[in-house]
PDB file of C-alpha atoms in Angstrom:
ATOM      1  CA  MET W   1      91.517 105.874  72.049  1.00 92.00           C
ATOM      2  CA  ASN W   2      94.632 105.987  74.162  1.00 89.00           C
ATOM      3  CA  ILE W   3      93.382 105.059  77.847  1.00 89.00           C
ATOM      4  CA  ARG W   4      96.799 104.862  80.318  1.00 87.00           C
ATOM      5  CA  ASN W   5      95.946 105.338  84.274  1.00 89.00           C
ATOM      6  CA  ILE W   6      92.866 105.437  86.698  1.00 91.00           C
ATOM      7  CA  ASP W   7      92.110 109.551  87.744  1.00 91.00           C
ATOM      8  CA  HIS W   8      90.247 108.852  90.243  1.00 93.00           C
ATOM      9  CA  LEU W   9      87.691 106.549  91.598  1.00 93.00           C
ATOM     10  CA  THR W  10      84.184 107.390  93.926  1.00 93.00           C
ATOM     11  CA  LEU W  11      83.834 106.270  96.973  1.00 95.00           C
ATOM     12  CA  THR W  12      79.886 106.674  98.047  1.00 94.00           C
ATOM     13  CA  VAL W  13      80.270 106.661 102.572  1.00 95.00           C
ATOM     14  CA  ALA W  14      77.601 106.820 105.160  1.00 95.00           C
ATOM     15  CA  ASP W  15      79.718 109.190 106.223  1.00 95.00           C
ATOM     16  CA  ILE W  16      82.134 111.106 104.122  1.00 94.00           C
ATOM     17  CA  GLU W  17      83.452 112.990 107.243  1.00 95.00           C
ATOM     18  CA  ARG W  18      84.539 109.830 108.676  1.00 96.00           C
ATOM     19  CA  SER W  19      86.262 108.579 106.022  1.00 97.00           C
ATOM     20  CA  VAL W  20      88.041 111.432 104.912  1.00 97.00           C
ATOM     21  CA  ARG W  21      89.339 110.648 108.091  1.00 96.00           C
ATOM     22  CA  TRP W  22      89.730 107.518 109.066  1.00 97.00           C
ATOM     23  CA  TYR W  23      91.657 106.834 104.853  1.00 97.00           C
ATOM     24  CA  HIS W  24      94.368 110.358 105.905  1.00 97.00           C
ATOM     25  CA  GLU W  25      94.878 108.485 109.621  1.00 95.00           C
ATOM     26  CA  VAL W  26      94.858 104.767 108.866  1.00 96.00           C
ATOM     27  CA  PHE W  27      96.803 105.097 105.543  1.00 95.00           C
ATOM     28  CA  ASP W  28      98.570 109.352 105.925  1.00 95.00           C
ATOM     29  CA  LEU W  29      96.893 110.348 102.630  1.00 96.00           C
ATOM     30  CA  PRO W  30      96.448 113.221 102.198  1.00 97.00           C
ATOM     31  CA  ILE W  31      92.829 115.110 102.274  1.00 97.00           C
ATOM     32  CA  ILE W  32      92.392 117.439  99.269  1.00 96.00           C
ATOM     33  CA  GLU W  33      89.561 120.213  99.072  1.00 93.00           C
ATOM     34  CA  PHE W  34      87.380 121.240  95.494  1.00 87.00           C
ATOM     35  CA  ALA W  35      86.157 123.773  94.741  1.00 81.00           C
ATOM     36  CA  ASP W  36      82.301 123.507  95.238  1.00 82.00           C
ATOM     37  CA  GLY W  37      83.459 121.810  98.487  1.00 83.00           C
ATOM     38  CA  ARG W  38      83.457 118.045  98.199  1.00 88.00           C
ATOM     39  CA  ARG W  39      86.188 116.550 100.145  1.00 92.00           C
ATOM     40  CA  GLY W  40      88.650 113.720  99.380  1.00 95.00           C
ATOM     41  CA  VAL W  41      92.670 112.415  99.653  1.00 97.00           C
ATOM     42  CA  LYS W  42      95.110 111.372  97.440  1.00 96.00           C
ATOM     43  CA  LEU W  43      96.683 108.629  96.741  1.00 94.00           C
ATOM     44  CA  GLY W  44      99.700 108.538  94.351  1.00 92.00           C
ATOM     45  CA  LYS W  45      98.797 110.553  91.312  1.00 92.00           C
ATOM     46  CA  GLN W  46      95.039 109.357  91.845  1.00 95.00           C
ATOM     47  CA  LYS W  47      92.668 110.626  94.026  1.00 95.00           C
ATOM     48  CA  ILE W  48      89.690 108.742  95.670  1.00 96.00           C
ATOM     49  CA  ASN W  49      86.343 111.282  96.421  1.00 94.00           C
ATOM     50  CA  PHE W  50      84.184 110.696  98.398  1.00 94.00           C
ATOM     51  CA  GLN W  51      80.485 110.932  97.741  1.00 91.00           C
ATOM     52  CA  GLN W  52      76.909 110.965 100.274  1.00 87.00           C
ATOM     53  CA  SER W  53      75.134 107.947  99.814  1.00 83.00           C
ATOM     54  CA  ASP W  54      71.623 110.041 100.542  1.00 82.00           C
ATOM     55  CA  ALA W  55      72.664 112.558  98.221  1.00 78.00           C
ATOM     56  CA  PRO W  56      74.759 111.571  95.517  1.00 71.00           C
ATOM     57  CA  HIS W  57      77.660 113.627  93.415  1.00 76.00           C
ATOM     58  CA  LEU W  58      75.554 114.210  90.343  1.00 77.00           C
ATOM     59  CA  PRO W  59      76.118 111.670  87.473  1.00 82.00           C
ATOM     60  CA  VAL W  60      76.034 108.919  89.231  1.00 79.00           C
ATOM     61  CA  ALA W  61      76.247 105.322  89.244  1.00 80.00           C
ATOM     62  CA  LYS W  62      72.771 103.435  88.400  1.00 82.00           C
ATOM     63  CA  HIS W  63      73.540 102.100  92.806  1.00 83.00           C
ATOM     64  CA  PRO W  64      75.185 103.917  94.278  1.00 81.00           C
ATOM     65  CA  THR W  65      75.733 101.200  97.789  1.00 87.00           C
ATOM     66  CA  THR W  66      77.818 101.784 100.229  1.00 89.00           C
ATOM     67  CA  GLY W  67      80.345  98.492 100.904  1.00 89.00           C
ATOM     68  CA  SER W  68      80.234  97.716  97.302  1.00 91.00           C
ATOM     69  CA  ALA W  69      83.855  99.133  96.291  1.00 92.00           C
ATOM     70  CA  ASP W  70      86.707  95.983  96.141  1.00 94.00           C
ATOM     71  CA  PHE W  71      89.894  97.765  95.217  1.00 95.00           C
ATOM     72  CA  ALA W  72      93.383  97.047  95.315  1.00 95.00           C
ATOM     73  CA  ILE W  73      96.296  99.773  97.141  1.00 95.00           C
ATOM     74  CA  ILE W  74     100.123  99.629  96.787  1.00 95.00           C
ATOM     75  CA  ALA W  75     102.108  99.672  99.957  1.00 95.00           C
ATOM     76  CA  THR W  76     106.281 100.384  99.599  1.00 93.00           C
ATOM     77  CA  ASP W  77     106.374  99.649 103.912  1.00 93.00           C
ATOM     78  CA  SER W  78     107.435  96.173 104.851  1.00 92.00           C
ATOM     79  CA  LEU W  79     104.731  93.595 105.276  1.00 92.00           C
ATOM     80  CA  ALA W  80     105.660  93.314 109.748  1.00 93.00           C
ATOM     81  CA  ASN W  81     105.261  97.981 109.372  1.00 94.00           C
ATOM     82  CA  ILE W  82     102.268  97.290 107.449  1.00 94.00           C
ATOM     83  CA  LEU W  83     100.299  95.043 109.608  1.00 95.00           C
ATOM     84  CA  SER W  84     101.779  97.123 112.784  1.00 95.00           C
ATOM     85  CA  HIS W  85     100.094  99.867 111.287  1.00 95.00           C
ATOM     86  CA  LEU W  86      97.046  98.284 111.076  1.00 96.00           C
ATOM     87  CA  THR W  87      97.342  97.185 114.880  1.00 95.00           C
ATOM     88  CA  ASN W  88      98.421 100.389 115.905  1.00 95.00           C
ATOM     89  CA  TYR W  89      95.329 101.871 114.443  1.00 96.00           C
ATOM     90  CA  ALA W  90      92.841  98.581 115.532  1.00 95.00           C
ATOM     91  CA  VAL W  91      92.347  97.823 111.850  1.00 97.00           C
ATOM     92  CA  GLU W  92      90.988  94.254 111.655  1.00 96.00           C
ATOM     93  CA  ILE W  93      92.838  92.596 109.042  1.00 97.00           C
ATOM     94  CA  VAL W  94      89.676  90.174 107.083  1.00 97.00           C
ATOM     95  CA  ASP W  95      92.193  88.026 105.295  1.00 96.00           C
ATOM     96  CA  GLY W  96      96.571  87.581 104.273  1.00 91.00           C
ATOM     97  CA  PRO W  97      99.180  87.878 104.013  1.00 96.00           C
ATOM     98  CA  LEU W  98      98.699  86.255 101.121  1.00 96.00           C
ATOM     99  CA  PRO W  99     100.456  85.536  97.694  1.00 97.00           C
ATOM    100  CA  LYS W 100      98.659  87.715  94.589  1.00 96.00           C
ATOM    101  CA  GLU W 101      99.507  87.952  91.163  1.00 96.00           C
ATOM    102  CA  GLY W 102      99.334  91.937  91.042  1.00 94.00           C
ATOM    103  CA  ALA W 103      99.159  94.195  88.073  1.00 93.00           C
ATOM    104  CA  LEU W 104     103.265  94.070  87.328  1.00 93.00           C
ATOM    105  CA  GLY W 105     103.120  91.196  88.855  1.00 95.00           C
ATOM    106  CA  PRO W 106     103.441  88.759  92.288  1.00 96.00           C
ATOM    107  CA  MET W 107     102.614  90.736  95.978  1.00 96.00           C
ATOM    108  CA  THR W 108     101.490  89.959  98.751  1.00 96.00           C
ATOM    109  CA  SER W 109      98.311  91.148  99.899  1.00 97.00           C
ATOM    110  CA  VAL W 110      96.338  91.461 103.460  1.00 97.00           C
ATOM    111  CA  TYR W 111      92.477  92.510 103.241  1.00 98.00           C
ATOM    112  CA  VAL W 112      90.820  94.955 105.660  1.00 98.00           C
ATOM    113  CA  ARG W 113      86.985  96.954 105.750  1.00 97.00           C
ATOM    114  CA  ASP W 114      87.168 100.587 105.472  1.00 97.00           C
ATOM    115  CA  PRO W 115      84.783 101.889 107.546  1.00 96.00           C
ATOM    116  CA  ASP W 116      81.316 100.900 104.964  1.00 96.00           C
ATOM    117  CA  GLU W 117      82.704  97.747 104.801  1.00 96.00           C
ATOM    118  CA  ASN W 118      83.942  98.458 101.416  1.00 96.00           C
ATOM    119  CA  LEU W 119      87.105  95.489 100.986  1.00 97.00           C
ATOM    120  CA  ILE W 120      90.197  96.781 100.191  1.00 97.00           C
ATOM    121  CA  GLU W 121      93.284  95.014  99.206  1.00 97.00           C
ATOM    122  CA  ILE W 122      96.955  96.643 100.646  1.00 97.00           C
ATOM    123  CA  GLY W 123      99.720  94.599  98.409  1.00 96.00           C
ATOM    124  CA  LYS W 124     103.001  94.767  98.915  1.00 96.00           C
ATOM    125  CA  TYR W 125     104.933  93.763  95.656  1.00 94.00           C
ATOM    126  CA  ASP W 126     107.639  91.130  96.218  1.00 86.00           C
ATOM    127  CA  ARG W 127     110.220  92.885  94.677  1.00 77.00           C
TER     128      ARG W 127
END
């Protein structure tokens, strides 16, 4: 099998509209809508889908739970701009900036939580 990329991930959330708005506003991700009315956000060549915790979209993980995701995204802005942007949106930094090792090498990361308490690492490659 020749697998090379991730197409999308699905986050289980308490309120889809709140999550779509937060990811759009805080990370400036374009909102996308699917033919069946579901909504998500575009993230580079991938997307993040959202499903409501009390009405998940089948098929679903064995135990879909809000606040259980932990993933990293990559920013191209300077670290100073990332920190300023998060402050402007009143997004609390959970940890960082810290040196980390990403898929493509050394990076500096800060950690935040979305409205459902999912942990999001925002990485900036050091190169």
